[in-house]
Amino acid sequence: MGPLIPNDIIPADWNNAIALLLGMAFGFVLEASGFSSSRRIMGTFFGYDFVVLRVFFTAAVTSMIGILYLDYFGWVDFGQLYIHPTYLMSAIIGGVIMGFGFALGGYCPGTSYCAVAIGKLDALAYSIGLFIGIYLFTFAYPLLEGLYNGSFMGYVTAPEVMGINQYLFVFFVVIAALGMFFVATIVQRKVKKVEY
Amino acid sequence: MMENNRKDRSQNYLNPYFGGVLLGIVLILTFYITGRGLGASGAAKSTVVTTIQSVAPEYAKKSHYVSQFISDDNHPMNNWLVFEVLGVFAGAFLSGTLYGRLKPRVEHSPKITSKKRLVVALLGGLLFGFGSQVARGCTSGAALSGMAVLSFGGIITMMGIFGSAYLFSWIFKRLWI
């Protein structure tokens, strides 16, 4: 039963080779979807190209449903999966800072690596900025330690916090995603096309 | 004629819903095999930690943040995410080659200069890198991988990123359109 490596079904020696292969698939899909262009990515916020919204939420919904099915069939133990922990304030503030960087840079870290791989020099500048930002954080850490470790809610899922059934939660996310796709299609038809 | 063909092909992308399903399947496979999700900023963090450790080992040991990621039996570069990100470069290069998109250039709005684009991109990366440490992950590790397993914090960070990016992109509209 999965996850395969933690349960020694695939030996841990394979870890790095598998990381490389999964990373290749990740990078290929991102680039082939057009995430190597900052102006294409930014289209989501101005309404002239909703590719990020469509790819991101389709991927989120697909993986939610897929993982719950694997758990339901007994192929993977949901309890053994790593749930990104919730530190409420740092999750919000970190997200807002990242959004600010997103609006200036036009990439997130993963997409900037893809753009560097096909020769985008602005993505290279962005990636250098990424390292500087992380480096600066190590200096700011003493000031931010309270925020960083504060408001810890545990390794909780959204349906647990909201007190609802997880299948029902995913159903609502699917409805919300379909609603967004529908609105995006209408908006994109009305917004003036931007050449890039 | 050849030139035309190449240009046409370089504008071809996957259907976004098909791309999204493929990305979802990659994510499901990652959880199924490793028990964890995908990431991107974590590899940059490992690189920064390694650099600090080799240039200023005393500071690395003293720093409450950096020291969390240093252990005697495991080098920070020998990290799942570092190999995964090397794969991301290779995979994107492969896709760019197949579609004929490999070309060194600065992509920017006609309203700004290349130089301005480079400076603003660096600043954007800096803020994103800083924020990714505050939130313990970026769009890949916190938002997307978090959402796959319904993580509350992941969903909150996703909303923070997209909400704030939407607001700030309109404030800095002149950089883009």
CSV table of C-alpha atoms in Angstrom, one decimal:
chain,number,residue,atom,x,y,z
A,1,MET,CA,0.0,0.0,0.0
A,2,GLY,CA,1.2,3.5,-0.8
A,3,PRO,CA,2.9,5.8,-0.3
A,4,LEU,CA,5.5,3.5,-1.8
A,5,ILE,CA,8.8,4.8,-0.6
A,6,PRO,CA,7.8,5.5,3.1
A,7,ASN,CA,6.4,1.9,3.2
A,8,ASP,CA,9.6,0.4,1.7
A,9,ILE,CA,7.8,-0.9,-1.4
A,10,ILE,CA,10.2,1.1,-3.4
A,11,PRO,CA,13.7,1.2,-1.7
A,12,ALA,CA,14.7,4.6,-0.5
A,13,ASP,CA,17.8,4.4,-2.8
A,14,TRP,CA,15.5,5.3,-5.6
A,15,ASN,CA,14.5,8.5,-4.0
A,16,ASN,CA,16.7,10.9,-6.0
A,17,ALA,CA,16.2,9.2,-9.3
A,18,ILE,CA,12.4,9.3,-8.8
A,19,ALA,CA,12.7,13.0,-7.8
A,20,LEU,CA,14.4,13.7,-11.1
A,21,LEU,CA,11.8,11.9,-13.1
A,22,LEU,CA,8.8,13.5,-11.4
A,23,GLY,CA,10.5,16.9,-11.6
A,24,MET,CA,10.9,16.3,-15.4
A,25,ALA,CA,7.3,15.6,-15.8
A,26,PHE,CA,6.4,18.6,-13.7
A,27,GLY,CA,8.6,20.9,-15.7
A,28,PHE,CA,7.5,19.5,-19.0
A,29,VAL,CA,3.8,20.0,-18.2
A,30,LEU,CA,4.3,23.6,-16.9
A,31,GLU,CA,6.3,24.6,-20.0
A,32,ALA,CA,4.0,22.9,-22.5
A,33,SER,CA,1.0,24.7,-20.8
A,34,GLY,CA,2.7,28.1,-21.4
A,35,PHE,CA,3.9,28.8,-17.9
A,36,SER,CA,7.3,29.8,-19.2
A,37,SER,CA,5.9,33.2,-20.3
A,38,SER,CA,5.4,35.9,-17.6
A,39,ARG,CA,3.0,37.8,-19.9
A,40,ARG,CA,0.9,34.7,-20.5
A,41,ILE,CA,0.8,34.0,-16.7
A,42,MET,CA,-0.2,37.6,-15.9
A,43,GLY,CA,-3.1,37.3,-18.3
A,44,THR,CA,-5.1,35.7,-15.5
A,45,PHE,CA,-5.1,38.9,-13.5
A,46,PHE,CA,-6.0,41.2,-16.4
A,47,GLY,CA,-8.4,38.8,-18.0
A,48,TYR,CA,-6.8,38.4,-21.4
A,49,ASP,CA,-5.6,34.8,-20.9
A,50,PHE,CA,-6.9,32.6,-18.0
A,51,VAL,CA,-4.4,29.8,-18.6
A,52,VAL,CA,-3.0,29.9,-15.0
A,53,LEU,CA,-6.5,29.8,-13.5
A,54,ARG,CA,-7.5,26.9,-15.7
A,55,VAL,CA,-4.4,24.8,-15.3
A,56,PHE,CA,-3.9,25.4,-11.6
A,57,PHE,CA,-7.5,24.7,-10.5
A,58,THR,CA,-7.9,21.7,-12.9
A,59,ALA,CA,-4.7,20.3,-11.4
A,60,ALA,CA,-5.8,21.0,-7.8
A,61,VAL,CA,-9.2,19.4,-8.4
A,62,THR,CA,-7.8,16.4,-10.2
A,63,SER,CA,-5.2,15.7,-7.5
A,64,MET,CA,-7.8,16.1,-4.7
A,65,ILE,CA,-10.2,13.6,-6.3
A,66,GLY,CA,-7.4,11.2,-7.3
A,67,ILE,CA,-5.9,11.1,-3.9
A,68,LEU,CA,-9.2,10.6,-2.1
A,69,TYR,CA,-10.0,7.7,-4.6
A,70,LEU,CA,-6.6,6.1,-4.0
A,71,ASP,CA,-7.3,6.3,-0.2
A,72,TYR,CA,-10.9,4.9,-0.7
A,73,PHE,CA,-9.6,2.0,-2.7
A,74,GLY,CA,-7.0,1.3,0.0
A,75,TRP,CA,-4.0,2.0,-2.4
A,76,VAL,CA,-2.7,4.9,-0.4
A,77,ASP,CA,-3.1,5.7,3.3
A,78,PHE,CA,-4.2,9.3,3.5
A,79,GLY,CA,-2.9,9.5,7.1
A,80,GLN,CA,0.6,8.8,6.0
A,81,LEU,CA,0.7,11.7,3.5
A,82,TYR,CA,2.4,15.0,4.4
A,83,ILE,CA,-0.2,17.6,5.1
A,84,HIS,CA,1.3,21.1,4.7
A,85,PRO,CA,1.0,22.5,8.3
A,86,THR,CA,-1.1,25.5,9.2
A,87,TYR,CA,0.5,28.5,10.8
A,88,LEU,CA,-2.4,30.8,10.1
A,89,MET,CA,-0.8,34.3,10.3
A,90,SER,CA,2.4,33.3,8.5
A,91,ALA,CA,0.4,31.5,5.8
A,92,ILE,CA,-1.6,34.7,5.2
A,93,ILE,CA,1.3,37.2,5.4
A,94,GLY,CA,3.7,35.0,3.4
A,95,GLY,CA,1.0,34.6,0.8
A,96,VAL,CA,0.4,38.3,0.5
A,97,ILE,CA,4.2,39.0,0.2
A,98,MET,CA,4.4,36.3,-2.5
A,99,GLY,CA,1.5,37.9,-4.4
A,100,PHE,CA,3.2,41.2,-4.3
A,101,GLY,CA,6.3,39.6,-5.8
A,102,PHE,CA,4.1,37.7,-8.3
A,103,ALA,CA,2.7,41.0,-9.6
A,104,LEU,CA,6.1,42.5,-10.1
A,105,GLY,CA,8.0,39.5,-11.4
A,106,GLY,CA,5.2,37.7,-13.3
A,107,TYR,CA,6.5,34.3,-12.2
A,108,CYS,CA,6.3,32.0,-9.2
A,109,PRO,CA,9.5,30.0,-8.4
A,110,GLY,CA,8.6,26.8,-10.3
A,111,THR,CA,7.5,28.7,-13.5
A,112,SER,CA,10.6,30.9,-13.3
A,113,TYR,CA,12.8,27.8,-13.5
A,114,CYS,CA,10.9,26.6,-16.6
A,115,ALA,CA,11.3,30.0,-18.2
A,116,VAL,CA,15.1,30.0,-17.4
A,117,ALA,CA,15.3,26.6,-19.1
A,118,ILE,CA,14.0,28.0,-22.4
A,119,GLY,CA,16.2,31.1,-22.2
A,120,LYS,CA,14.1,33.9,-20.6
A,121,LEU,CA,16.6,36.3,-19.1
A,122,ASP,CA,13.9,38.1,-17.1
A,123,ALA,CA,13.2,34.8,-15.4
A,124,LEU,CA,16.9,34.5,-14.6
A,125,ALA,CA,16.8,37.9,-12.9
A,126,TYR,CA,13.8,36.7,-11.0
A,127,SER,CA,15.5,33.5,-9.9
A,128,ILE,CA,18.5,35.5,-8.7
A,129,GLY,CA,16.1,37.7,-6.7
A,130,LEU,CA,14.6,34.5,-5.3
A,131,PHE,CA,17.9,33.5,-3.7
A,132,ILE,CA,18.5,37.1,-2.4
A,133,GLY,CA,15.0,37.1,-0.8
A,134,ILE,CA,15.6,33.8,0.9
A,135,TYR,CA,19.0,35.0,2.0
A,136,LEU,CA,17.5,38.2,3.5
A,137,PHE,CA,14.9,36.2,5.3
A,138,THR,CA,17.6,34.3,7.3
A,139,PHE,CA,18.7,37.8,8.6
A,140,ALA,CA,15.1,38.9,9.3
A,141,TYR,CA,14.3,35.6,11.0
A,142,PRO,CA,15.0,36.8,14.6
A,143,LEU,CA,12.4,39.6,14.1
A,144,LEU,CA,9.9,37.2,12.4
A,145,GLU,CA,10.3,34.1,14.6
A,146,GLY,CA,7.1,34.9,16.6
A,147,LEU,CA,5.1,35.2,13.4
A,148,TYR,CA,6.8,32.2,11.8
A,149,ASN,CA,6.1,29.8,14.7
A,150,GLY,CA,2.9,31.5,15.9
A,151,SER,CA,-0.8,30.6,15.4
A,152,PHE,CA,0.0,27.0,14.8
A,153,MET,CA,-3.2,24.9,14.2
A,154,GLY,CA,-1.5,21.6,13.4
A,155,TYR,CA,-1.3,19.5,10.2
A,156,VAL,CA,-5.0,20.1,9.6
A,157,THR,CA,-7.2,19.9,6.5
A,158,ALA,CA,-9.8,22.5,5.5
A,159,PRO,CA,-12.7,20.1,6.0
A,160,GLU,CA,-11.5,19.3,9.5
A,161,VAL,CA,-11.3,23.1,10.3
A,162,MET,CA,-14.8,23.7,8.9
A,163,GLY,CA,-16.2,20.5,10.5
A,164,ILE,CA,-17.6,19.1,7.3
A,165,ASN,CA,-17.2,15.8,5.4
A,166,GLN,CA,-14.1,15.8,3.2
A,167,TYR,CA,-15.9,14.4,0.2
A,168,LEU,CA,-18.5,17.2,0.4
A,169,PHE,CA,-15.7,19.7,0.7
A,170,VAL,CA,-14.1,18.5,-2.5
A,171,PHE,CA,-17.5,18.5,-4.2
A,172,PHE,CA,-17.8,22.2,-3.3
A,173,VAL,CA,-14.3,22.9,-4.6
A,174,VAL,CA,-15.2,21.2,-7.9
A,175,ILE,CA,-18.4,23.4,-8.2
A,176,ALA,CA,-16.4,26.5,-7.4
A,177,ALA,CA,-13.7,25.6,-10.0
A,178,LEU,CA,-16.3,25.0,-12.7
A,179,GLY,CA,-18.0,28.3,-11.8
A,180,MET,CA,-14.6,30.1,-12.1
A,181,PHE,CA,-13.9,28.4,-15.5
A,182,PHE,CA,-17.3,29.5,-16.8
A,183,VAL,CA,-16.8,33.2,-15.6
A,184,ALA,CA,-13.3,33.2,-17.0
A,185,THR,CA,-14.5,32.2,-20.4
A,186,ILE,CA,-17.1,35.0,-20.5
A,187,VAL,CA,-14.6,37.6,-19.2
A,188,GLN,CA,-11.9,36.5,-21.7
A,189,ARG,CA,-14.4,37.0,-24.6
A,190,LYS,CA,-15.0,40.6,-23.5
A,191,VAL,CA,-11.5,41.7,-22.6
A,192,LYS,CA,-9.4,43.3,-25.4
A,193,LYS,CA,-6.8,40.8,-26.6
A,194,VAL,CA,-3.2,41.5,-25.6
A,195,GLU,CA,-0.4,40.5,-28.0
A,196,TYR,CA,2.6,39.0,-26.3
B,1,MET,CA,8.7,29.0,-44.9
B,2,MET,CA,10.8,27.1,-42.4
B,3,GLU,CA,10.9,30.3,-40.2
B,4,ASN,CA,7.1,30.5,-40.4
B,5,ASN,CA,6.6,26.9,-39.3
B,6,ARG,CA,8.9,27.4,-36.4
B,7,LYS,CA,7.1,30.5,-35.3
B,8,ASP,CA,3.7,28.8,-35.5
B,9,ARG,CA,4.8,25.9,-33.5
B,10,SER,CA,6.3,28.1,-30.8
B,11,GLN,CA,2.8,29.5,-30.2
B,12,ASN,CA,1.4,26.0,-29.6
B,13,TYR,CA,0.4,25.1,-26.1
B,14,LEU,CA,-1.4,22.2,-24.4
B,15,ASN,CA,-5.1,22.7,-23.9
B,16,PRO,CA,-5.2,24.2,-20.4
B,17,TYR,CA,-7.6,21.7,-19.0
B,18,PHE,CA,-5.6,18.8,-20.5
B,19,GLY,CA,-2.4,20.4,-19.0
B,20,GLY,CA,-4.2,20.7,-15.7
B,21,VAL,CA,-5.2,17.0,-15.7
B,22,LEU,CA,-1.6,16.0,-16.6
B,23,LEU,CA,-0.3,18.2,-13.8
B,24,GLY,CA,-2.8,16.7,-11.4
B,25,ILE,CA,-1.7,13.2,-12.4
B,26,VAL,CA,2.0,14.1,-11.8
B,27,LEU,CA,1.0,15.4,-8.3
B,28,ILE,CA,-1.0,12.3,-7.5
B,29,LEU,CA,1.9,10.1,-8.6
B,30,THR,CA,4.3,12.2,-6.4
B,31,PHE,CA,2.1,11.7,-3.3
B,32,TYR,CA,1.5,8.0,-4.2
B,33,ILE,CA,5.3,7.3,-4.5
B,34,THR,CA,6.8,9.6,-1.9
B,35,GLY,CA,4.0,10.6,0.5
B,36,ARG,CA,4.8,14.3,-0.2
B,37,GLY,CA,4.0,16.8,-2.8
B,38,LEU,CA,6.0,18.8,-5.4
B,39,GLY,CA,8.0,22.0,-4.6
B,40,ALA,CA,10.1,24.7,-6.1
B,41,SER,CA,11.3,27.3,-3.5
B,42,GLY,CA,12.6,24.5,-1.2
B,43,ALA,CA,15.5,23.8,-3.6
B,44,ALA,CA,16.5,27.5,-3.7
B,45,LYS,CA,16.4,27.4,0.2
B,46,SER,CA,18.7,24.3,0.2
B,47,THR,CA,21.1,26.2,-2.1
B,48,VAL,CA,21.1,29.3,0.1
B,49,VAL,CA,21.6,27.1,3.3
B,50,THR,CA,24.5,25.3,1.7
B,51,THR,CA,26.1,28.5,0.5
B,52,ILE,CA,25.8,30.1,3.9
B,53,GLN,CA,27.1,26.9,5.6
B,54,SER,CA,30.2,26.8,3.4
B,55,VAL,CA,31.0,30.5,3.4
B,56,ALA,CA,30.1,31.3,7.0
B,57,PRO,CA,29.8,28.1,9.0
B,58,GLU,CA,29.8,29.9,12.3
B,59,TYR,CA,26.9,32.1,11.3
B,60,ALA,CA,25.0,29.1,9.9
B,61,LYS,CA,25.3,27.3,13.2
B,62,LYS,CA,24.2,30.4,15.2
B,63,SER,CA,21.3,31.4,12.9
B,64,HIS,CA,18.1,30.0,14.3
B,65,TYR,CA,16.6,29.7,10.8
B,66,VAL,CA,19.6,28.2,8.8
B,67,SER,CA,20.6,25.8,11.6
B,68,GLN,CA,17.1,24.1,11.3
B,69,PHE,CA,18.1,22.7,7.9
B,70,ILE,CA,21.6,21.5,8.8
B,71,SER,CA,22.2,18.0,10.1
B,72,ASP,CA,25.5,16.1,10.4
B,73,ASP,CA,24.4,13.0,8.5
B,74,ASN,CA,22.7,14.7,5.6
B,75,HIS,CA,24.0,17.4,3.3
B,76,PRO,CA,21.3,20.0,2.6
B,77,MET,CA,21.9,19.6,-1.2
B,78,ASN,CA,21.2,15.9,-0.9
B,79,ASN,CA,17.6,16.8,-0.8
B,80,TRP,CA,14.6,15.4,-2.7
B,81,LEU,CA,13.5,18.9,-3.9
B,82,VAL,CA,17.0,19.7,-5.3
B,83,PHE,CA,16.8,16.7,-7.6
B,84,GLU,CA,13.2,17.4,-8.4
B,85,VAL,CA,14.0,21.0,-9.5
B,86,LEU,CA,16.9,19.7,-11.6
B,87,GLY,CA,14.3,17.6,-13.3
B,88,VAL,CA,12.0,20.6,-13.7
B,89,PHE,CA,14.8,22.4,-15.7
B,90,ALA,CA,15.4,19.3,-17.9
B,91,GLY,CA,11.6,18.7,-18.5
B,92,ALA,CA,11.0,22.4,-19.4
B,93,PHE,CA,14.0,22.4,-21.7
B,94,LEU,CA,12.7,19.2,-23.4
B,95,SER,CA,9.3,20.8,-23.9
B,96,GLY,CA,10.8,24.1,-25.1
B,97,THR,CA,13.0,22.1,-27.6
B,98,LEU,CA,10.0,20.1,-28.9
B,99,TYR,CA,7.9,23.3,-29.4
B,100,GLY,CA,10.8,25.3,-30.8
B,101,ARG,CA,10.7,27.9,-28.0
B,102,LEU,CA,14.4,27.9,-27.0
B,103,LYS,CA,15.6,31.5,-27.5
B,104,PRO,CA,17.5,33.8,-25.1
B,105,ARG,CA,15.5,36.9,-24.7
B,106,VAL,CA,13.9,39.4,-22.2
B,107,GLU,CA,10.2,39.2,-22.3
B,108,HIS,CA,8.5,42.5,-21.5
B,109,SER,CA,5.6,44.7,-22.2
B,110,PRO,CA,6.3,47.2,-25.1
B,111,LYS,CA,5.6,50.0,-22.5
B,112,ILE,CA,8.7,49.2,-20.5
B,113,THR,CA,12.4,48.7,-21.4
B,114,SER,CA,14.3,45.5,-21.0
B,115,LYS,CA,16.4,47.0,-18.3
B,116,LYS,CA,13.3,48.0,-16.3
B,117,ARG,CA,11.9,44.5,-16.7
B,118,LEU,CA,15.0,42.9,-15.4
B,119,VAL,CA,15.2,45.2,-12.4
B,120,VAL,CA,11.5,44.7,-11.5
B,121,ALA,CA,11.8,40.9,-12.1
B,122,LEU,CA,14.7,40.7,-9.7
B,123,LEU,CA,12.6,42.6,-7.1
B,124,GLY,CA,9.6,40.4,-7.7
B,125,GLY,CA,11.8,37.3,-7.2
B,126,LEU,CA,13.2,38.8,-4.0
B,127,LEU,CA,9.8,39.4,-2.5
B,128,PHE,CA,8.5,36.0,-3.6
B,129,GLY,CA,11.6,34.3,-2.1
B,130,PHE,CA,11.1,36.1,1.2
B,131,GLY,CA,7.4,35.4,1.3
B,132,SER,CA,7.9,31.7,0.5
B,133,GLN,CA,10.0,31.4,3.7
B,134,VAL,CA,7.4,33.1,5.8
B,135,ALA,CA,4.7,30.8,4.5
B,136,ARG,CA,6.9,27.7,4.5
B,137,GLY,CA,6.4,27.1,0.7
B,138,CYS,CA,5.4,28.7,-2.6
B,139,THR,CA,2.8,28.2,-5.2
B,140,SER,CA,4.0,24.6,-5.7
B,141,GLY,CA,4.8,23.4,-2.2
B,142,ALA,CA,2.3,25.2,-0.2
B,143,ALA,CA,-0.6,26.1,-2.5
B,144,LEU,CA,-0.8,23.3,-5.1
B,145,SER,CA,0.6,20.4,-3.1
B,146,GLY,CA,-1.3,21.7,0.0
B,147,MET,CA,-4.6,21.8,-1.9
B,148,ALA,CA,-4.0,18.2,-3.2
B,149,VAL,CA,-4.3,16.9,0.4
B,150,LEU,CA,-6.8,19.6,1.4
B,151,SER,CA,-4.4,21.4,3.7
B,152,PHE,CA,-6.0,24.4,5.4
B,153,GLY,CA,-2.8,26.4,5.5
B,154,GLY,CA,-2.1,25.5,1.8
B,155,ILE,CA,-5.6,26.8,0.8
B,156,ILE,CA,-5.1,30.0,2.9
B,157,THR,CA,-1.7,30.6,1.3
B,158,MET,CA,-3.1,30.0,-2.2
B,159,MET,CA,-5.8,32.6,-1.5
B,160,GLY,CA,-3.2,35.0,-0.2
B,161,ILE,CA,-1.0,34.6,-3.2
B,162,PHE,CA,-3.7,35.0,-5.9
B,163,GLY,CA,-5.7,37.7,-4.0
B,164,SER,CA,-2.7,39.8,-3.4
B,165,ALA,CA,-1.3,39.2,-6.9
B,166,TYR,CA,-4.6,40.3,-8.4
B,167,LEU,CA,-4.6,43.5,-6.3
B,168,PHE,CA,-0.9,44.4,-7.0
B,169,SER,CA,-1.0,43.6,-10.7
B,170,TRP,CA,-3.6,46.3,-11.2
B,171,ILE,CA,-1.6,48.7,-9.1
B,172,PHE,CA,1.4,47.9,-11.4
B,173,LYS,CA,-0.6,47.5,-14.5
B,174,ARG,CA,1.8,49.6,-16.6
B,175,LEU,CA,4.4,46.9,-16.2
B,176,TRP,CA,2.3,44.4,-18.1
B,177,ILE,CA,-0.3,45.9,-20.4
